[in-house]
Coordinates of C-alpha atoms in Angstrom, one line a residue:
M394 CA 101.7 69.7 61.9
L395 CA 101.1 73.3 62.7
C396 CA 98.1 73.2 60.3
S397 CA 96.5 70.2 62.3
C398 CA 97.0 71.7 65.6
V399 CA 95.6 75.4 64.5
A400 CA 92.3 73.3 63.0
K401 CA 91.8 71.2 65.9
L402 CA 92.5 74.5 67.8
R403 CA 89.5 76.3 66.2
G404 CA 87.0 73.2 66.2
R405 CA 87.8 73.0 70.1
L406 CA 87.3 76.5 70.9
W407 CA 84.8 77.6 68.7
A408 CA 81.7 76.9 71.3
A409 CA 83.2 78.6 73.9
V410 CA 84.1 81.6 72.1
A411 CA 81.0 82.4 70.1
F412 CA 79.3 84.3 72.2
G413 CA 82.2 86.8 72.8
I414 CA 82.9 87.2 68.9
A415 CA 79.4 87.8 68.7
L416 CA 79.7 90.5 71.0
C417 CA 83.1 92.2 69.4
A418 CA 81.2 91.9 65.7
V419 CA 79.4 95.1 66.7
S420 CA 80.3 97.6 64.0
S421 CA 79.0 101.0 62.6
G422 CA 78.4 100.0 59.3
A423 CA 80.9 99.0 56.6
E424 CA 82.8 95.6 56.5
P425 CA 86.4 96.1 57.8
R426 CA 89.6 95.9 55.7
P427 CA 90.6 92.3 56.1
A428 CA 93.5 91.6 58.4
R429 CA 95.9 90.2 56.0
D430 CA 95.3 92.8 53.4
V431 CA 97.6 95.2 55.4
L432 CA 100.9 92.9 55.0
S433 CA 102.3 91.7 51.8
P434 CA 103.6 88.2 51.3
E435 CA 107.1 89.2 52.1
Q436 CA 106.0 90.6 55.2
W437 CA 104.1 87.9 56.2
R438 CA 106.8 85.4 55.8
R439 CA 109.0 87.8 57.9
L440 CA 106.4 88.2 60.4
D441 CA 106.0 84.4 60.6
A442 CA 109.8 83.8 61.0
A443 CA 110.1 86.2 63.7
V444 CA 107.3 84.8 65.8
D445 CA 108.5 81.4 65.4
H446 CA 112.0 82.5 66.3
G447 CA 111.1 84.3 69.5
L448 CA 109.1 80.7 70.7
E449 CA 112.0 78.8 69.6
Y450 CA 113.9 81.2 72.2
L451 CA 111.1 80.9 74.9
S452 CA 111.3 77.4 74.6
T453 CA 114.9 77.2 75.9
Q454 CA 114.0 79.2 78.9
Q455 CA 111.6 76.7 80.8
R456 CA 112.5 75.7 84.0
P457 CA 112.4 71.9 85.3
D458 CA 109.4 73.1 87.4
G459 CA 107.6 74.0 84.2
S460 CA 108.0 77.8 84.6
F461 CA 109.6 80.2 82.1
Q462 CA 112.4 82.2 83.5
A463 CA 111.5 85.3 85.6
P464 CA 111.9 86.5 89.2
D465 CA 109.5 84.9 91.2
Q466 CA 107.4 88.1 91.9
G467 CA 107.3 88.0 88.3
Q468 CA 105.3 84.4 88.7
P469 CA 103.1 82.8 87.3
G470 CA 102.1 85.8 85.5
I471 CA 105.5 85.6 83.2
T472 CA 104.6 81.8 82.4
S473 CA 101.2 82.5 81.6
L474 CA 102.3 85.3 79.1
C475 CA 104.7 82.6 77.4
V476 CA 101.7 80.3 77.5
L477 CA 99.8 82.7 75.4
A478 CA 102.5 83.7 73.2
F479 CA 102.5 80.1 72.3
L480 CA 98.7 79.9 71.9
S481 CA 98.4 83.0 69.9
R482 CA 100.7 80.8 67.2
G483 CA 98.3 78.2 67.0
H484 CA 100.4 75.7 69.4
V485 CA 98.4 73.8 72.0
P486 CA 99.3 71.7 75.3
A487 CA 100.2 68.1 74.7
Q488 CA 100.5 68.1 70.8
G489 CA 103.0 69.2 68.5
P490 CA 106.6 70.4 69.3
Y491 CA 105.8 72.4 72.3
G492 CA 103.1 70.2 73.5
D493 CA 104.9 68.9 76.9
Q494 CA 106.3 72.2 77.8
L495 CA 103.1 73.7 77.5
S496 CA 101.2 71.0 79.4
R497 CA 104.1 71.6 82.4
A498 CA 103.8 75.4 82.1
I499 CA 100.1 75.0 82.9
E500 CA 100.5 72.6 85.5
Y501 CA 103.3 75.1 87.1
V502 CA 100.8 78.0 87.4
L503 CA 97.8 75.8 88.7
D504 CA 100.5 74.8 91.5
T505 CA 100.8 78.5 92.4
G506 CA 96.9 78.8 93.4
Q507 CA 96.5 79.7 97.2
E508 CA 93.1 77.9 99.2
N509 CA 91.5 81.5 98.7
G510 CA 91.4 81.8 94.7
L511 CA 94.5 84.0 94.2
L512 CA 96.9 82.5 91.6
F513 CA 100.3 83.6 92.9
D514 CA 101.8 81.9 95.9
L515 CA 104.2 84.2 97.6
P516 CA 103.1 85.6 100.9
V517 CA 100.8 88.6 101.0
A518 CA 101.2 91.2 103.7
E519 CA 98.4 93.2 105.2
V520 CA 99.6 96.6 103.9
W521 CA 100.8 97.5 100.5
R522 CA 104.1 98.4 99.8
K523 CA 105.7 99.3 96.2
G524 CA 108.0 96.4 94.7
T525 CA 106.3 93.7 97.3
P526 CA 104.0 90.9 96.5
T527 CA 101.0 93.2 97.6
H528 CA 102.2 95.2 94.4
A529 CA 102.7 92.4 92.2
A530 CA 99.9 89.7 93.4
I531 CA 96.9 90.8 91.8
Y532 CA 99.0 91.4 88.2
N533 CA 99.9 88.0 88.6
H534 CA 96.6 86.7 89.4
G535 CA 94.9 88.7 86.5
I536 CA 97.5 87.4 83.4
A537 CA 97.4 83.8 85.1
G538 CA 93.3 83.9 85.4
L539 CA 93.5 84.8 81.5
M540 CA 96.0 82.5 80.7
L541 CA 93.8 79.5 82.0
G542 CA 90.4 80.5 80.3
E543 CA 92.0 80.7 77.0
V544 CA 93.6 77.0 77.3
Y545 CA 90.5 75.5 78.9
G546 CA 89.0 74.2 75.8
M547 CA 92.3 72.9 74.6
T548 CA 93.6 70.6 77.3
D549 CA 92.3 66.7 78.1
E550 CA 89.8 66.2 80.7
P551 CA 92.1 65.6 83.7
A552 CA 93.5 69.3 82.9
R553 CA 89.9 70.8 82.3
T554 CA 89.1 69.6 85.6
R555 CA 91.9 71.0 87.6
I556 CA 91.6 74.3 85.6
A557 CA 87.9 74.4 86.3
A558 CA 88.5 74.2 89.6
A559 CA 91.2 77.1 89.7
I560 CA 89.1 79.2 87.6
T561 CA 86.1 78.8 89.8
S562 CA 87.9 79.7 92.7
A563 CA 89.9 82.9 91.0
I564 CA 86.8 84.3 89.6
E565 CA 85.5 84.4 93.2
F566 CA 88.6 85.9 94.4
T567 CA 88.4 88.4 91.8
R568 CA 84.9 89.9 93.2
Q569 CA 86.0 90.0 96.7
T570 CA 88.8 92.3 95.7
Q571 CA 86.2 93.9 93.4
L572 CA 83.7 94.7 96.2
R573 CA 86.7 96.3 98.5
P574 CA 85.4 99.4 100.0
K575 CA 86.7 102.5 98.3
R576 CA 87.6 105.7 99.6
N577 CA 85.8 107.5 96.3
R578 CA 83.0 106.7 94.3
L579 CA 84.8 107.2 91.1
D580 CA 87.0 103.9 92.0
Q581 CA 83.8 101.4 92.3
G582 CA 83.6 98.5 90.2
A583 CA 87.7 98.4 89.8
W584 CA 90.8 96.8 91.4
R585 CA 94.3 97.9 92.7
Y586 CA 96.9 95.9 94.6
L587 CA 96.6 93.7 97.4
G588 CA 96.9 94.9 101.1
R589 CA 95.7 98.0 102.9
L590 CA 97.2 101.0 100.3
S591 CA 99.1 103.3 102.2
G592 CA 102.4 105.6 100.9
G593 CA 100.2 108.5 99.7
L594 CA 98.3 106.6 97.4
R595 CA 95.1 108.6 96.9
S596 CA 93.1 105.7 94.3
D597 CA 92.0 102.4 95.1
A598 CA 91.8 101.5 91.6
D599 CA 93.7 102.2 88.6
L600 CA 93.1 100.8 84.8
S601 CA 96.2 98.8 84.1
V602 CA 95.3 96.2 87.2
T603 CA 91.6 96.7 86.2
V604 CA 92.1 95.7 82.5
W605 CA 93.7 92.5 83.7
Q606 CA 90.8 91.5 85.4
L607 CA 88.5 92.2 83.0
M608 CA 90.1 90.6 80.3
F609 CA 90.4 87.0 83.1
L610 CA 86.5 87.5 83.4
R611 CA 86.0 87.8 80.2
S612 CA 87.7 85.0 79.0
A613 CA 86.4 82.9 81.7
R614 CA 82.6 84.0 80.6
N615 CA 83.8 83.1 77.1
A616 CA 84.9 79.8 78.3
E617 CA 81.2 79.5 79.8
F618 CA 81.9 79.6 83.6
R619 CA 79.5 81.8 85.6
V620 CA 80.6 85.5 85.2
P621 CA 77.2 87.7 86.3
A622 CA 76.8 90.4 83.8
E623 CA 77.3 92.9 86.9
Y624 CA 81.1 92.4 87.5
I625 CA 81.9 93.4 83.8
D626 CA 79.4 95.9 83.9
E627 CA 80.9 97.6 87.3
A628 CA 84.3 97.6 85.5
M629 CA 83.3 99.0 82.4
E630 CA 81.8 102.0 84.0
Y631 CA 85.4 102.8 85.5
V632 CA 86.7 102.0 82.5
R633 CA 84.3 104.5 80.4
G634 CA 84.8 107.0 83.2
A635 CA 88.6 106.9 82.9
Y636 CA 88.5 108.0 79.4
R637 CA 89.2 111.8 78.9
P638 CA 87.0 113.3 75.9
S639 CA 89.2 116.4 75.7
Q640 CA 92.3 114.8 75.3
H641 CA 90.7 111.7 73.6
D642 CA 92.6 109.4 75.6
F643 CA 92.4 107.2 78.9
T644 CA 94.0 107.8 82.0
Y645 CA 95.8 105.7 84.7
C646 CA 93.5 106.7 87.5
R647 CA 90.5 108.4 87.6
I648 CA 91.8 110.7 90.7
P649 CA 94.5 113.0 90.6
P650 CA 97.6 112.7 90.9
G651 CA 97.3 109.4 88.9
N652 CA 95.3 110.8 86.1
R653 CA 97.9 110.6 83.5
T654 CA 97.9 109.0 80.3
S655 CA 100.2 106.5 78.5
R656 CA 99.7 104.4 75.2
A657 CA 99.4 101.3 77.1
M658 CA 96.2 103.1 79.2
T659 CA 94.7 104.0 75.9
G660 CA 95.0 101.1 74.1
S661 CA 93.9 99.1 77.0
G662 CA 90.8 101.3 77.2
I663 CA 89.9 100.5 73.6
L664 CA 90.4 96.8 74.1
S665 CA 87.9 97.2 77.2
L666 CA 85.5 98.5 74.8
S667 CA 86.2 96.0 72.3
L668 CA 85.4 93.1 74.8
A669 CA 82.2 94.8 75.9
G670 CA 80.9 94.7 72.3
E671 CA 81.6 98.8 71.7
H672 CA 85.0 98.4 69.2
Q673 CA 83.3 100.8 67.1
S674 CA 81.9 103.5 69.5
E675 CA 83.1 107.1 69.1
M676 CA 85.1 106.4 72.2
A677 CA 87.1 103.7 70.8
R678 CA 87.4 105.5 67.5
S679 CA 88.7 108.5 68.8
A680 CA 91.1 107.0 71.1
G681 CA 92.5 104.8 68.3
A682 CA 93.3 108.0 66.4
W683 CA 95.5 109.3 69.5
I684 CA 97.4 106.0 69.3
L685 CA 98.0 106.8 65.4
R686 CA 99.0 110.3 66.6
N687 CA 101.5 108.9 69.1
G688 CA 103.1 106.0 67.5
F689 CA 106.0 103.5 68.6
E690 CA 108.2 104.3 65.4
R691 CA 111.5 104.5 67.5
Y692 CA 112.0 101.2 69.4
G693 CA 112.0 102.1 73.4
E694 CA 110.8 105.8 73.0
V695 CA 108.3 106.1 75.9
Y696 CA 105.5 108.9 76.0
Y697 CA 106.4 110.0 79.2
Y698 CA 108.9 108.9 81.9
D699 CA 106.9 106.5 83.8
E700 CA 105.7 104.7 80.8
R701 CA 106.7 101.0 79.5
Y702 CA 107.2 100.7 76.1
L703 CA 106.4 96.9 75.3
Y704 CA 103.5 97.2 77.6
S705 CA 101.9 100.0 75.8
V706 CA 102.7 97.9 72.3
Y707 CA 100.9 94.9 74.1
Y708 CA 97.9 96.4 74.6
C709 CA 97.7 98.9 71.4
S710 CA 98.3 96.0 68.8
P711 CA 95.1 93.8 69.5
A712 CA 93.4 97.3 70.5
M713 CA 93.8 98.6 67.1
F714 CA 93.4 95.0 65.6
Q715 CA 89.6 95.3 67.2
L716 CA 89.3 98.9 65.1
G717 CA 90.2 97.4 61.7
G718 CA 90.1 99.6 58.8
E719 CA 92.6 102.3 58.8
Y720 CA 93.4 102.4 62.2
W721 CA 94.9 98.4 61.9
S722 CA 96.5 99.3 58.1
R723 CA 98.4 102.6 59.7
F724 CA 99.3 101.4 62.9
F725 CA 100.5 97.4 62.3
P726 CA 103.0 97.5 59.5
P727 CA 105.1 100.2 60.8
L728 CA 105.0 98.6 64.1
Q729 CA 106.0 95.4 62.7
R730 CA 109.1 96.5 61.2
V731 CA 110.4 98.5 64.1
L732 CA 109.6 95.2 66.3
L733 CA 111.7 92.9 63.7
E734 CA 114.6 95.3 63.6
H735 CA 115.1 95.0 66.9
Q736 CA 114.5 91.1 67.7
Q737 CA 118.2 89.6 68.7
D738 CA 120.1 86.6 67.4
D739 CA 118.7 84.3 69.5
G740 CA 115.2 85.3 69.2
S741 CA 114.3 87.4 72.0
W742 CA 113.8 90.9 72.1
P743 CA 115.8 93.4 74.4
R744 CA 114.5 93.6 78.1
E745 CA 112.1 96.3 78.9
L746 CA 114.2 99.5 79.9
P747 CA 114.7 101.5 81.9
K748 CA 111.5 100.3 83.6
D749 CA 110.7 96.3 84.2
G750 CA 114.3 95.1 83.1
Q751 CA 114.5 92.9 86.3
F752 CA 111.6 90.5 84.6
G753 CA 114.0 89.5 81.9
N754 CA 113.8 88.5 78.4
C755 CA 110.8 85.8 78.5
Y756 CA 108.5 88.8 79.6
S757 CA 109.7 90.7 76.7
T758 CA 110.0 88.3 74.1
A759 CA 106.4 87.1 75.5
L760 CA 104.8 90.5 75.2
V761 CA 106.5 91.2 71.5
V762 CA 105.2 87.7 70.1
L763 CA 101.8 88.7 71.3
S764 CA 101.6 92.0 69.7
L765 CA 102.8 90.5 66.6
T766 CA 100.0 87.7 66.2
P767 CA 96.5 89.3 66.4
P768 CA 96.2 89.1 62.8
Y769 CA 96.6 85.4 63.1
Q770 CA 92.8 85.6 65.1
L771 CA 94.1 82.1 67.0
L772 CA 93.7 83.5 70.6
P773 CA 90.1 84.0 71.7
I774 CA 90.4 86.8 73.7
Y775 CA 91.6 89.0 70.9
Q776 CA 89.4 87.4 68.1
R777 CA 87.5 90.3 66.0

């Protein structure tokens, strides 16, 4: 059943993703080492078993309304991450053992859409406050938009019609928030939280929010939705500006005091470059070397006090896969070992502590599954 789903998935998506894959195929010359070669047959067996067990866990956590377990402020983003985790293993809506669950989850995400295109159904205040819907809404929007873009080519005609309307409106919302006036020209082209910023925030943009919107736009463009090149080009100018040549990393914000780094931001910077066809640039390679020097050998260990371990793993894994070669072969086997050692008996991974523990085990498990599945090459946004 899985093999037939995988074959059908590839066939139905090829036309939509061919342009994006072509952009990502730019290289510096030599053919990269095949992704499968970095793991032994036994390591592949363990990987398959761990991913399947993680998905079995997620399948037990779906609510009657189609969502996966998460607090309201984590929806529909966490449900979308769970859907992406299933897609990354070759499962598709309306087919196979999880087909009905995926269809219901997609319907739930669509039901959260607002008239203005925002994919988030909690009220958003006019003034930003940390820990409120004004903080979480834009993250949920980007993640949900990414999922809808990825799943668009896998659904039947009625579902595609509804998804198409949601993506079109969501693109417009993303563009309008991209064009919001910025206090500093360095923030042009990028995104931050909804609502009028207050509380001493000096930046009107950050890389964490920006990358989710960029991935959504890239996915929608791959699926042949109208996303003018300037939307992505303007965002990429911000991403490149977040790179620090002296440190070989990417920063959270371009303006102090937010101009600090983390592995999540450096990984997301590399991934963004790859989506723009620059995955073998000097900037990407030097940032990849920085990640190798600051790896993930100790589960849960953070680079600095405000970093999220699994959030960092989530970005760095597809980023290093895009770089390929020695970057991938040195990065992934140790990461796989650490992650598999900490999978719990029920198939889940521990909550993300000390940060983001409130989002629960569906969030952490989906992040880990997505970090383990780049070598399967089934999720279009991460294909090399």
